[in-house]
Short mmCIF file of C-alpha atoms in Angstrom, two decimals:
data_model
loop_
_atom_site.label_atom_id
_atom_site.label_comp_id
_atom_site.label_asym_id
_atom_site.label_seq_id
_atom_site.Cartn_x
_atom_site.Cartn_y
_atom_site.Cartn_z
CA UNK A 1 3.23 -27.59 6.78
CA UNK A 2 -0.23 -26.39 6.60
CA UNK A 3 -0.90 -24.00 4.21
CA UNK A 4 -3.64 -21.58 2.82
CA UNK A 5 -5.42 -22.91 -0.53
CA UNK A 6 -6.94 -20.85 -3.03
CA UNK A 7 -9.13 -22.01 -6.07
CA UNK A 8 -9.20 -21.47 -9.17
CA UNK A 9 -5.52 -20.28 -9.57
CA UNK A 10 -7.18 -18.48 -13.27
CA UNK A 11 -10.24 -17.15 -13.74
CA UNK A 12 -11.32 -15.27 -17.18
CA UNK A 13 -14.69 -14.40 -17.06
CA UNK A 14 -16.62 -11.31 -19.20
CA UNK A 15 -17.66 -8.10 -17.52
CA UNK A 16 -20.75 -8.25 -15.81
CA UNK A 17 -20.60 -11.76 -14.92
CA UNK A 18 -20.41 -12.86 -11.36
CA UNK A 19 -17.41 -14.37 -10.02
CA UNK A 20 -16.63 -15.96 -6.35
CA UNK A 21 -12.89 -16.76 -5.42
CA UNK A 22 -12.44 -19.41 -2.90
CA UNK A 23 -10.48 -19.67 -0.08
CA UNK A 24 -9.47 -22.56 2.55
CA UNK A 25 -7.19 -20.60 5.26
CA UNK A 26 -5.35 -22.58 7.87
CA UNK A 27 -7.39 -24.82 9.89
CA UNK A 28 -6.78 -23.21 13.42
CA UNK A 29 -6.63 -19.73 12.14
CA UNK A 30 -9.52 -16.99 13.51
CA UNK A 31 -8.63 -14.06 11.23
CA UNK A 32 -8.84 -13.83 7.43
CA UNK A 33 -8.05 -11.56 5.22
CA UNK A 34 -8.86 -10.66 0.84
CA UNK A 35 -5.90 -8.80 -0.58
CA UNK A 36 -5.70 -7.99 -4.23
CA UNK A 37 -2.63 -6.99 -6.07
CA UNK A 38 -3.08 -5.19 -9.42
CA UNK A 39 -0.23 -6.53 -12.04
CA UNK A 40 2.54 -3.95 -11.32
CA UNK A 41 1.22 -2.72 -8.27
CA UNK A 42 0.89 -2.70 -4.56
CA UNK A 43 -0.89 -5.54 -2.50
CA UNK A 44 -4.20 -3.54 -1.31
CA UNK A 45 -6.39 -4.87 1.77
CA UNK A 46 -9.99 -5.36 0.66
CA UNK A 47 -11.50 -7.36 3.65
CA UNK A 48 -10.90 -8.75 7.09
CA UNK A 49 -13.29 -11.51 8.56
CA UNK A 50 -13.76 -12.57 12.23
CA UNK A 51 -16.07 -14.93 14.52
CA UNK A 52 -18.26 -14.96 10.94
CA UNK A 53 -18.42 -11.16 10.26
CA UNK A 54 -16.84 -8.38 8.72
CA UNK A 55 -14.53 -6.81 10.99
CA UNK A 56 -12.92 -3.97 8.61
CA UNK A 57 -13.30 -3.20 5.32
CA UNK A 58 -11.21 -1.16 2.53
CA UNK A 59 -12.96 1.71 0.22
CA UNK A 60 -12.61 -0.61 -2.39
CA UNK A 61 -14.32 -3.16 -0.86
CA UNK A 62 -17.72 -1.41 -1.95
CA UNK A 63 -21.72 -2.89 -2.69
CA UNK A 64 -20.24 -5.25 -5.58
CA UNK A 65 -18.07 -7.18 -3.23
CA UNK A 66 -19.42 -9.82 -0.29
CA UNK A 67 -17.53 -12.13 1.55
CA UNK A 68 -18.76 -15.34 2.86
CA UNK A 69 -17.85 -18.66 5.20
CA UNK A 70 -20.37 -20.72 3.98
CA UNK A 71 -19.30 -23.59 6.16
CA UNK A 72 -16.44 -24.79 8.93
CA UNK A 73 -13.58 -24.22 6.09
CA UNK A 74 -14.53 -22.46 3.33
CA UNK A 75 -13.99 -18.47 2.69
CA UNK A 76 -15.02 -16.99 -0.44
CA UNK A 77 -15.30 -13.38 -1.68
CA UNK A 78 -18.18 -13.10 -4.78
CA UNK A 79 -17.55 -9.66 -6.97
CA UNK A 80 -21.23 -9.79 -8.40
CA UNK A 81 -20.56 -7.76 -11.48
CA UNK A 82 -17.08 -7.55 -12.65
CA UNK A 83 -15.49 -4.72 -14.31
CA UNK A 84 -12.04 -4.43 -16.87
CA UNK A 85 -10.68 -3.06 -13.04
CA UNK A 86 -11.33 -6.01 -11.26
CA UNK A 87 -8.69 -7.62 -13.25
CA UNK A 88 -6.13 -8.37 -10.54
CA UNK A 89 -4.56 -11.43 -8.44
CA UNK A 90 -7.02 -11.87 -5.52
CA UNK A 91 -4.98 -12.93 -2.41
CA UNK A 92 -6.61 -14.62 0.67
CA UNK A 93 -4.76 -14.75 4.03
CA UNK A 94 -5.20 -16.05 7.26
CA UNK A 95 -3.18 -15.62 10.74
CA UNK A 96 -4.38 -17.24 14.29
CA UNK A 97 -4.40 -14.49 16.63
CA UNK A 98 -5.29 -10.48 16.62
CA UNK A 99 -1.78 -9.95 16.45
CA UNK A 100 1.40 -9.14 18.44
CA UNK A 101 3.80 -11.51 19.57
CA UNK A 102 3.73 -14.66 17.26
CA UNK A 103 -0.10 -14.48 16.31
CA UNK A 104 0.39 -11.32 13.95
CA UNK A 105 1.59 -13.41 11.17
CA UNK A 106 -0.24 -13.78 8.03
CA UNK A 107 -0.36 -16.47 5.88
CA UNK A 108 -0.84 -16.05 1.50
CA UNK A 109 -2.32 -18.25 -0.64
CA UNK A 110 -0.96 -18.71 -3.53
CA UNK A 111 -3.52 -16.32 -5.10
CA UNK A 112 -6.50 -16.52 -7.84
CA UNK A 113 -5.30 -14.51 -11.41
CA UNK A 114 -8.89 -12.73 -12.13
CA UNK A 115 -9.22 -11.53 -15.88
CA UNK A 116 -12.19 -9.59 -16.86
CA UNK A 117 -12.70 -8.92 -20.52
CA UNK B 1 -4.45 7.42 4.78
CA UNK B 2 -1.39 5.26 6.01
CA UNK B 3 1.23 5.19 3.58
CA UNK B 4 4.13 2.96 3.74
CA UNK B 5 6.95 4.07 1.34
CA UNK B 6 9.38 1.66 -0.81
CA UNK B 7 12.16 2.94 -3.62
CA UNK B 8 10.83 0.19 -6.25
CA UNK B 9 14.11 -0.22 -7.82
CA UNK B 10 15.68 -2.18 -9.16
CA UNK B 11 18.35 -2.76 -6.21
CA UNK B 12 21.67 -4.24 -7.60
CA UNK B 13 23.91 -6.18 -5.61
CA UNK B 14 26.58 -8.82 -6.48
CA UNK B 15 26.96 -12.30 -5.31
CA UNK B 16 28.05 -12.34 -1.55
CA UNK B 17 27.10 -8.26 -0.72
CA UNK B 18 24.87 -6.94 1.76
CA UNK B 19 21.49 -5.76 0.26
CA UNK B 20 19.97 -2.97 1.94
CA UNK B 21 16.37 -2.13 1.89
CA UNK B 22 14.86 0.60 3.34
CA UNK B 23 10.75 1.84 4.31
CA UNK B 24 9.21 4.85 6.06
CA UNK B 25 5.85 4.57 7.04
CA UNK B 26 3.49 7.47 7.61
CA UNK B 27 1.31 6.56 10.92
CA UNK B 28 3.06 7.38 14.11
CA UNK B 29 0.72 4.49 16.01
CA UNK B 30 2.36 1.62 13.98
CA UNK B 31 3.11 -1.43 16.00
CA UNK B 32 4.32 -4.41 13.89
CA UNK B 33 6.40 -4.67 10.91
CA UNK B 34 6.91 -7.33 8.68
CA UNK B 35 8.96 -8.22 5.45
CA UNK B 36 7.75 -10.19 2.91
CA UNK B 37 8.93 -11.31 0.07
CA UNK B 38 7.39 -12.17 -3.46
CA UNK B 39 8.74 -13.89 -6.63
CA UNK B 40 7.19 -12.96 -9.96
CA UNK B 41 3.49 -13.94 -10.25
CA UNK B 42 3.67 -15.22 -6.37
CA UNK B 43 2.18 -14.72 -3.68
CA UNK B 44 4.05 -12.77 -0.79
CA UNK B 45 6.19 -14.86 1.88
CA UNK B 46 6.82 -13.51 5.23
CA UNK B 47 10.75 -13.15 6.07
CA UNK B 48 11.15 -11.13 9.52
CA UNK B 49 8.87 -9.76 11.82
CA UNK B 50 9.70 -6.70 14.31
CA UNK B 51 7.68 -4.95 16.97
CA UNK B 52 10.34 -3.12 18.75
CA UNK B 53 12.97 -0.65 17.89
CA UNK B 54 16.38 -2.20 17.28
CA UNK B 55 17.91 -4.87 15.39
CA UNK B 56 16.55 -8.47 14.57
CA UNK B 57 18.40 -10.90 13.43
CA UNK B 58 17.57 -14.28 11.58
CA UNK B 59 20.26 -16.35 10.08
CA UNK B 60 21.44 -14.04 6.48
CA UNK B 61 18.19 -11.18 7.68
CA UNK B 62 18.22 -8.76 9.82
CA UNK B 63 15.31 -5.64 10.17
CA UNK B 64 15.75 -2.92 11.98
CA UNK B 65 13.56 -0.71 13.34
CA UNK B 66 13.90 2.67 14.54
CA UNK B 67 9.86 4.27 15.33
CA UNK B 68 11.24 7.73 16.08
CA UNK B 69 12.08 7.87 12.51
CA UNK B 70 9.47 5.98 11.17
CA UNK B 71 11.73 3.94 9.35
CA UNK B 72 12.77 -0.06 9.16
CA UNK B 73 14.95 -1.69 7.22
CA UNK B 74 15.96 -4.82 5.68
CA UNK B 75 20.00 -6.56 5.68
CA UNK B 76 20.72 -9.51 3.54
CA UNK B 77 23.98 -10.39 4.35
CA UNK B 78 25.40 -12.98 1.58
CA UNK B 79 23.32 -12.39 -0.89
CA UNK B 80 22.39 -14.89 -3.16
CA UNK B 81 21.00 -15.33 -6.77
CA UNK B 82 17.90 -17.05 -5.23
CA UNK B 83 17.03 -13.39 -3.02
CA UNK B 84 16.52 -11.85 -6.42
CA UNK B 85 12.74 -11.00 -5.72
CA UNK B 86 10.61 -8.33 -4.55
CA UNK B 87 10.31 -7.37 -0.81
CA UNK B 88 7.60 -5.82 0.48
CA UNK B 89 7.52 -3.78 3.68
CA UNK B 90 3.93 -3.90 5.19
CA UNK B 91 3.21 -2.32 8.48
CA UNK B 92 0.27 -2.59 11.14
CA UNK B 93 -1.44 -0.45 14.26
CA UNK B 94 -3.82 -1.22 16.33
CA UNK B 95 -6.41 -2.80 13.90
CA UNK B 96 -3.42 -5.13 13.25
CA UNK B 97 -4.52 -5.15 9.26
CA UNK B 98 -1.11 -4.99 7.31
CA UNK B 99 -0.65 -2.19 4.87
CA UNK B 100 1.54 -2.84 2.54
CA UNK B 101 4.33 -0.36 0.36
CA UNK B 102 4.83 -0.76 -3.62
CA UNK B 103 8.04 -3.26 -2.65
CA UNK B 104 11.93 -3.12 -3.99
CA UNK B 105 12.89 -5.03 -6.87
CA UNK B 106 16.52 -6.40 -5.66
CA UNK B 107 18.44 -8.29 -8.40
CA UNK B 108 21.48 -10.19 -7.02
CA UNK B 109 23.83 -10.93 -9.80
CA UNK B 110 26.53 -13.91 -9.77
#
């Protein structure tokens, strides 16, 4: 069953340093998505990507996070100076249509643990 | 701001009961609704999908959805030790980006 693949699972890294998640979402999918889930709290949209650009974007998705599809598979979100907040589990998703009907459905990865000390 | 509201919990059930789970969301224009659910330091699974008012039904699940109320609902029917997790209601309009409640903690004890 073809599944969405996130790397690395762990990531400590100091603040200030630059970090970039990586994503592969479902080969056929169109639409993909950068949750992050604070430990105890609620999974909170950051980004949504389509035909290579931004399509919507959360208010804490500000100037210190970019998204990227560098190439036919890849999607990656860089945080280019982390803070002690940023310490969350980073979730990508992807789904193959807009949504309605049987498209709407999104897809997790299994998520990237980001710790920033 | 959409808001999409969850009692965290912990639900209780025994072995074999019905576990009940319950959301209200706040944005009248809401058009899809989805379940998911996530074990400890997971990430979250889809269960049921709903997009019009009424009952759903897949195999021990059933959502319900009733849009004049603003409220859908999850049924486990049989509920096993392996449900214990968290389920998370998320909801979508028209920008069909999912926004997602604080999820119930259900416990099902043998």
């Amino acid at each position: 069953e073809p599944e969405v693949t996130q790397t690395p699972s762990h990531q400590v890294t100091q603040m200030g340093q630059e970090v970039i998640l990586r994503c592969v979402p479902i080969s056929n999918h169109l639409y993909f998505y950068w949750y992050r889930q604070i430990l105890g709290q609620k999974v909170e949209f950051l980004v949504s990507f389509y035909n290579n650009e931004i399509s919507e974007k959360s208010e804490i998705f500000d100037d210190q996070f970019s998204v990227e599809r560098p190439d036919g598979s890849n999607f990656t979100l860089k945080i280019r100076s982390t803070k002690l907040e940023d310490s969350a589990m980073y979730f990508c998703a992807s789904k193959r249509g807009p949504g309605g009907s049987n498209t709407g459905e999104l897809f997790f990865g299994e998520g990237s643990r980001l710790t920033v000390l | 701001q959409k808001e999409v509201e969850q009692n965290s919990g912990p639900l209780s059930v025994p072995e074999g009961a019905i576990a009940s789970l319950n959301c209200t969301y706040s944005d009248r224009g809401s058009q899809s609704f989805f379940w998911y659910r996530q074990y400890s330091g997971k990430s979250p699974e889809l269960i049921m999908f709903i997009y019009s008012n009424g009952d759903k039904e897949d195999g021990r699940f059933t959502a319900q959805l009733n849009k004049a109320s603003q409220y859908v609902s999850l049924l486990i029917r049989d509920s096993q030790p392996s449900d214990s997790a968290t389920y998370l209601c998320a909801v979508s309009g028209g920008s069909y980006i999912p926004t997602f409640g604080r999820g119930t903690s259900l416990i099902v004890h043998p």
